[in-house]
CSV table of N, CA and C in Angstrom, one decimal:
chain,number,residue,atom,x,y,z
A,125,UNK,N,-130.5,-133.8,-72.8
A,125,UNK,CA,-130.1,-135.1,-73.4
A,125,UNK,C,-130.7,-135.1,-74.9
A,126,UNK,N,-130.1,-135.9,-75.7
A,126,UNK,CA,-130.5,-136.0,-77.1
A,126,UNK,C,-131.8,-136.7,-77.2
A,127,UNK,N,-132.7,-136.3,-78.0
A,127,UNK,CA,-134.0,-136.9,-78.2
A,127,UNK,C,-133.9,-138.3,-78.8
A,128,UNK,N,-132.9,-138.5,-79.7
A,128,UNK,CA,-132.7,-139.8,-80.3
A,128,UNK,C,-132.2,-140.8,-79.2
A,129,UNK,N,-131.4,-140.4,-78.3
A,129,UNK,CA,-130.9,-141.2,-77.2
A,129,UNK,C,-132.0,-141.6,-76.3
A,130,UNK,N,-132.9,-140.7,-76.0
A,130,UNK,CA,-134.1,-141.0,-75.2
A,130,UNK,C,-135.0,-142.1,-75.9
A,131,UNK,N,-135.2,-141.9,-77.2
A,131,UNK,CA,-136.0,-142.8,-77.9
A,131,UNK,C,-135.4,-144.2,-77.9
A,132,UNK,N,-134.1,-144.3,-78.1
A,132,UNK,CA,-133.4,-145.6,-78.2
A,132,UNK,C,-133.4,-146.3,-76.8
A,133,UNK,N,-133.3,-145.5,-75.7
A,133,UNK,CA,-133.4,-146.0,-74.4
A,133,UNK,C,-134.8,-146.6,-74.1
A,134,UNK,N,-135.8,-145.8,-74.5
A,134,UNK,CA,-137.1,-146.3,-74.3
A,134,UNK,C,-137.4,-147.6,-75.2
A,135,UNK,N,-136.9,-147.6,-76.4
A,135,UNK,CA,-137.0,-148.8,-77.2
A,135,UNK,C,-136.3,-150.0,-76.6
A,136,UNK,N,-135.1,-149.8,-76.0
A,136,UNK,CA,-134.4,-150.9,-75.4
A,136,UNK,C,-135.2,-151.4,-74.1
A,137,UNK,N,-135.8,-150.5,-73.4
A,137,UNK,CA,-136.6,-150.9,-72.2
A,137,UNK,C,-137.8,-151.7,-72.7
A,138,UNK,N,-138.5,-151.3,-73.7
A,138,UNK,CA,-139.6,-152.0,-74.2
A,138,UNK,C,-139.2,-153.4,-74.7
A,139,UNK,N,-138.2,-153.5,-75.4
A,139,UNK,CA,-137.7,-154.8,-75.9
A,139,UNK,C,-137.3,-155.7,-74.7
A,140,UNK,N,-136.7,-155.1,-73.7
A,140,UNK,CA,-136.3,-155.9,-72.5
A,140,UNK,C,-137.5,-156.3,-71.7
A,141,UNK,N,-138.5,-155.5,-71.7
A,141,UNK,CA,-139.8,-155.9,-70.9
A,141,UNK,C,-140.6,-157.0,-71.7
A,142,UNK,N,-140.5,-156.9,-73.0
A,142,UNK,CA,-141.3,-157.9,-73.8
A,142,UNK,C,-140.6,-159.2,-74.0
A,143,UNK,N,-139.3,-159.3,-73.9
A,143,UNK,CA,-138.5,-160.5,-74.1
A,143,UNK,C,-139.0,-161.7,-73.2
A,144,UNK,N,-139.3,-161.5,-71.9
A,144,UNK,CA,-139.8,-162.6,-71.2
A,144,UNK,C,-141.2,-163.1,-71.6
A,145,UNK,N,-141.9,-162.3,-72.4
A,145,UNK,CA,-143.2,-162.7,-72.9
A,145,UNK,C,-143.2,-163.6,-74.2
A,146,UNK,N,-142.0,-163.8,-74.7
A,146,UNK,CA,-141.9,-164.6,-76.0
A,146,UNK,C,-142.2,-166.0,-75.6
A,147,UNK,N,-143.1,-166.6,-76.3
A,147,UNK,CA,-143.5,-168.0,-75.9
A,147,UNK,C,-142.4,-169.0,-76.3
A,148,UNK,N,-142.1,-169.9,-75.4
A,148,UNK,CA,-141.1,-170.9,-75.7
A,148,UNK,C,-141.8,-172.3,-75.7
A,149,UNK,N,-141.8,-172.9,-76.9
A,149,UNK,CA,-142.6,-174.1,-77.1
A,149,UNK,C,-141.6,-175.3,-77.2
A,150,UNK,N,-142.1,-176.4,-76.7
A,150,UNK,CA,-141.2,-177.6,-76.8
A,150,UNK,C,-141.0,-178.0,-78.2
A,151,UNK,N,-139.8,-178.4,-78.5
A,151,UNK,CA,-139.5,-178.9,-79.9
A,151,UNK,C,-139.1,-177.8,-80.9
A,152,UNK,N,-139.3,-176.5,-80.5
A,152,UNK,CA,-139.0,-175.4,-81.3
A,152,UNK,C,-137.8,-174.6,-80.7
A,153,UNK,N,-137.0,-174.0,-81.6
A,153,UNK,CA,-135.8,-173.3,-81.1
A,153,UNK,C,-136.2,-172.1,-80.2
A,154,UNK,N,-135.4,-171.8,-79.2
A,154,UNK,CA,-135.6,-170.7,-78.4
A,154,UNK,C,-135.3,-169.4,-79.1
A,155,UNK,N,-136.2,-168.5,-79.3
A,155,UNK,CA,-136.0,-167.3,-80.0
A,155,UNK,C,-135.9,-166.0,-79.1
A,156,UNK,N,-135.7,-166.2,-77.8
A,156,UNK,CA,-135.6,-165.1,-76.9
A,156,UNK,C,-134.3,-164.3,-77.2
A,157,UNK,N,-133.4,-164.9,-77.9
A,157,UNK,CA,-132.2,-164.1,-78.2
A,157,UNK,C,-132.5,-162.9,-79.1
A,158,UNK,N,-133.6,-163.0,-79.9
A,158,UNK,CA,-133.9,-161.9,-80.7
A,158,UNK,C,-134.3,-160.7,-79.9
A,159,UNK,N,-135.1,-160.8,-78.9
A,159,UNK,CA,-135.5,-159.7,-78.0
A,159,UNK,C,-134.3,-159.2,-77.2
A,160,UNK,N,-133.4,-160.1,-76.7
A,160,UNK,CA,-132.3,-159.6,-76.0
A,160,UNK,C,-131.3,-158.9,-76.9
A,161,UNK,N,-131.1,-159.4,-78.1
A,161,UNK,CA,-130.2,-158.7,-79.0
A,161,UNK,C,-130.7,-157.4,-79.4
A,162,UNK,N,-132.0,-157.3,-79.7
A,162,UNK,CA,-132.5,-156.0,-80.0
A,162,UNK,C,-132.4,-155.0,-78.9
A,163,UNK,N,-132.7,-155.4,-77.7
A,163,UNK,CA,-132.5,-154.5,-76.5
A,163,UNK,C,-131.1,-154.0,-76.4
A,164,UNK,N,-130.1,-154.9,-76.6
A,164,UNK,CA,-128.7,-154.5,-76.5
A,164,UNK,C,-128.4,-153.6,-77.6
A,165,UNK,N,-128.9,-153.9,-78.8
A,165,UNK,CA,-128.6,-153.0,-80.0
A,165,UNK,C,-129.1,-151.6,-79.8
A,166,UNK,N,-130.4,-151.5,-79.2
A,166,UNK,CA,-130.9,-150.2,-79.0
A,166,UNK,C,-130.2,-149.4,-77.9
A,167,UNK,N,-129.7,-150.2,-76.9
A,167,UNK,CA,-128.9,-149.5,-75.8
A,167,UNK,C,-127.6,-149.0,-76.4
A,168,UNK,N,-126.9,-149.7,-77.3
A,168,UNK,CA,-125.7,-149.3,-77.9
A,168,UNK,C,-126.0,-148.0,-78.8
A,169,UNK,N,-127.1,-148.1,-79.5
A,169,UNK,CA,-127.4,-146.9,-80.3
A,169,UNK,C,-127.7,-145.7,-79.5
A,170,UNK,N,-128.3,-145.9,-78.3
A,170,UNK,CA,-128.6,-144.8,-77.4
A,170,UNK,C,-127.2,-144.2,-76.9
A,171,UNK,N,-126.3,-145.0,-76.6
A,171,UNK,CA,-125.0,-144.6,-76.1
A,171,UNK,C,-124.3,-143.8,-77.2
A,172,UNK,N,-124.3,-144.4,-78.4
A,172,UNK,CA,-123.6,-143.7,-79.5
A,172,UNK,C,-124.3,-142.4,-79.9
A,173,UNK,N,-125.6,-142.3,-79.8
A,173,UNK,CA,-126.3,-141.1,-80.1
A,173,UNK,C,-126.0,-140.0,-79.1
A,174,UNK,N,-125.9,-140.4,-77.8
A,174,UNK,CA,-125.6,-139.5,-76.8
A,174,UNK,C,-124.1,-139.0,-77.0
A,175,UNK,N,-123.2,-139.9,-77.3
A,175,UNK,CA,-121.8,-139.4,-77.5
A,175,UNK,C,-121.7,-138.5,-78.7
A,176,UNK,N,-122.5,-138.7,-79.7
A,176,UNK,CA,-122.5,-137.8,-80.9
A,176,UNK,C,-123.0,-136.5,-80.5
A,177,UNK,N,-124.1,-136.4,-79.7
A,177,UNK,CA,-124.7,-135.2,-79.3
A,177,UNK,C,-123.7,-134.4,-78.4
A,178,UNK,N,-123.1,-135.1,-77.5
A,178,UNK,CA,-122.1,-134.5,-76.6
A,178,UNK,C,-120.9,-133.9,-77.3
A,179,UNK,N,-120.5,-134.7,-78.3
A,179,UNK,CA,-119.3,-134.2,-79.1
A,179,UNK,C,-119.7,-133.0,-79.9
A,180,UNK,N,-120.9,-132.9,-80.4
A,180,UNK,CA,-121.3,-131.8,-81.3
A,180,UNK,C,-121.5,-130.5,-80.4
A,181,UNK,N,-121.9,-130.7,-79.2
A,181,UNK,CA,-122.0,-129.5,-78.3
A,181,UNK,C,-120.7,-128.9,-77.9
A,182,UNK,N,-119.7,-129.7,-77.8
A,182,UNK,CA,-118.4,-129.1,-77.4
A,182,UNK,C,-117.6,-128.5,-78.5
A,183,UNK,N,-117.9,-128.8,-79.8
A,183,UNK,CA,-117.2,-128.3,-80.9
A,183,UNK,C,-117.5,-126.8,-81.1
A,184,UNK,N,-116.5,-126.0,-81.5
A,184,UNK,CA,-116.8,-124.5,-81.6
A,184,UNK,C,-117.6,-124.2,-82.8
């Protein structure tokens, strides 16, 4: 597997684990969307990196 894809998957997992730890205070907007969005973005980057790696291996 591509090293970049592994890194992006690990980063997505870390973001996903840290998202519930974001403090939610009364009267302030909920910012947990930042952690969730970052985790999804890293997961998408992992997929795209893996697809790039797989495509390059198959080319002559």
